[in-house]
Amino acid sequence: MNYSEKKTEEEWKAKLGLERYRILRQKGTEFPNSGEYNMHFEKGTYCCGACDEPLFESSSKFNSSCGWPSFDESIPGKIEYIKDTTHGMIRTEVVCANCGGHLGHVFDDGPSETGQRYCINSLSVAFNK
Ligand SMILES: [Zn+2]
């Protein structure tokens, strides 16, 4: 995938800091219930933590009790889906379509009409009112 927003790994590290770099660029996962947006339900938009592209509207956020911020849909066209077979599971990884930053995974057990549950690291996104 050829992303519009490109930087070297050194540039990303300098821009994001170690924690965000570990999640967004090295596909890390923050501890459950540790993220600042897990129980955050203000109105606004969640943007990519690496390149600032808008990814999720607060209207799609719901409390899944899974320990990470959860959304039932993304802003159309902003997400890339990648088959992930690590850790002995078949999952769908979601990354920012603009920069390739790792966001989390999407599952098809969501409680709303979309049937989707995007399970997203707080550190992968930045909230804007
Ligand atoms: Zn991005």
Coordinates of C-alpha atoms and ligand atoms in Angstrom, one line a residue:
M1 CA 0.0 0.0 0.0
N2 CA 1.3 3.4 -1.0
Y3 CA 0.2 5.8 1.7
S4 CA -0.1 9.5 1.1
E5 CA 1.5 10.4 4.4
K6 CA 5.0 9.0 4.4
K7 CA 7.9 9.3 6.9
T8 CA 10.9 7.2 7.8
E9 CA 10.7 5.2 11.0
E10 CA 13.1 7.7 12.6
E11 CA 10.8 10.5 11.7
W12 CA 7.7 8.7 13.0
K13 CA 9.6 7.9 16.3
A14 CA 10.5 11.6 16.7
K15 CA 7.0 12.8 15.9
L16 CA 5.0 10.2 17.9
G17 CA 7.1 9.5 21.0
L18 CA 7.8 6.0 22.2
E19 CA 4.3 4.9 23.3
R20 CA 2.4 6.0 20.3
Y21 CA 5.2 4.8 18.0
R22 CA 5.0 1.3 19.6
I23 CA 1.3 1.1 18.9
L24 CA 0.9 3.0 15.6
R25 CA 4.0 1.8 13.8
Q26 CA 4.8 -1.5 15.5
K27 CA 1.2 -2.7 15.9
G28 CA 1.3 -2.7 19.7
T29 CA -1.7 -2.9 22.0
E30 CA -2.3 -0.7 25.0
F31 CA -3.4 -2.4 28.3
P32 CA -7.1 -2.9 28.5
N33 CA -9.0 -0.1 30.5
S34 CA -5.8 2.0 30.4
G35 CA -6.6 4.3 27.5
E36 CA -7.8 7.9 27.9
Y37 CA -10.7 7.4 25.5
N38 CA -12.0 4.1 26.8
M39 CA -14.9 5.7 28.8
H40 CA -14.9 9.0 26.9
F41 CA -18.2 10.0 25.4
E42 CA -18.0 13.6 24.4
K43 CA -19.2 14.8 21.0
G44 CA -16.5 15.2 18.4
T45 CA -14.2 13.4 16.0
Y46 CA -11.5 10.9 16.6
C47 CA -8.6 11.5 14.2
C48 CA -5.5 9.4 13.4
G49 CA -2.9 9.8 16.2
A50 CA -0.1 9.8 13.6
C51 CA -1.4 11.9 10.7
D52 CA -4.6 13.7 12.0
E53 CA -7.0 12.3 9.4
P54 CA -10.6 12.0 10.8
L55 CA -11.4 8.3 11.3
F56 CA -14.4 7.9 13.6
E57 CA -17.3 10.2 14.7
S58 CA -18.2 10.1 18.4
S59 CA -21.8 9.2 17.3
S60 CA -20.5 5.7 16.4
K61 CA -18.7 5.2 19.7
F62 CA -20.3 2.8 22.2
N63 CA -19.4 1.2 25.5
S64 CA -18.5 -2.4 24.7
S65 CA -16.9 -3.1 28.1
C66 CA -14.0 -4.7 26.3
G67 CA -11.4 -2.3 27.7
W68 CA -10.7 -0.3 24.6
P69 CA -12.6 2.4 22.8
S70 CA -15.2 0.8 20.5
F71 CA -17.0 2.1 17.4
D72 CA -19.7 0.5 15.2
E73 CA -18.6 2.2 12.0
S74 CA -15.8 4.3 10.6
I75 CA -15.9 7.4 8.5
P76 CA -16.2 6.0 4.9
G77 CA -12.9 5.5 3.1
K78 CA -10.6 6.3 6.0
I79 CA -9.7 2.8 7.0
E80 CA -7.8 0.1 5.4
Y81 CA -8.5 -3.6 6.4
I82 CA -5.7 -6.1 6.6
K83 CA -6.1 -9.8 7.3
D84 CA -4.1 -10.6 10.5
T85 CA -3.2 -14.2 11.3
T86 CA -0.8 -13.5 14.2
H87 CA -1.3 -15.0 17.7
G88 CA -3.0 -18.1 16.3
M89 CA -6.2 -16.1 15.4
I90 CA -7.7 -14.8 12.2
R91 CA -8.6 -11.2 12.7
T92 CA -9.0 -8.1 10.7
E93 CA -6.5 -5.4 11.5
V94 CA -7.6 -1.8 10.8
V95 CA -5.1 0.8 9.9
C96 CA -5.3 4.5 8.8
A97 CA -5.7 4.6 5.0
N98 CA -3.7 7.8 4.9
C99 CA -0.5 6.8 6.7
G100 CA -0.8 3.1 7.5
G101 CA -0.8 3.7 11.2
H102 CA -2.1 0.7 13.3
L103 CA -5.4 1.4 15.0
G104 CA -6.7 -1.9 16.3
H105 CA -9.0 -4.7 15.0
V106 CA -12.6 -4.9 13.8
F107 CA -14.9 -7.8 14.8
D108 CA -18.3 -8.7 13.5
D109 CA -20.0 -9.1 16.9
G110 CA -21.1 -5.5 17.3
P111 CA -24.4 -4.9 19.1
S112 CA -25.8 -2.3 16.6
E113 CA -27.2 -2.5 13.1
T114 CA -23.8 -2.4 11.5
G115 CA -22.8 -5.6 13.4
Q116 CA -19.3 -4.2 13.6
R117 CA -17.1 -3.6 16.6
Y118 CA -14.0 -1.6 15.9
C119 CA -11.7 -2.1 18.9
I120 CA -9.3 0.8 18.8
N121 CA -6.3 1.8 20.9
S122 CA -6.7 5.2 22.6
L123 CA -3.1 6.0 21.7
S124 CA -3.9 5.4 18.0
V125 CA -6.3 8.3 17.9
A126 CA -6.6 11.9 19.0
F127 CA -10.0 13.4 19.9
N128 CA -11.1 16.8 18.5
K129 CA -14.2 18.5 19.7
Ligands
ZN1 ZN -3.0 8.2 9.8

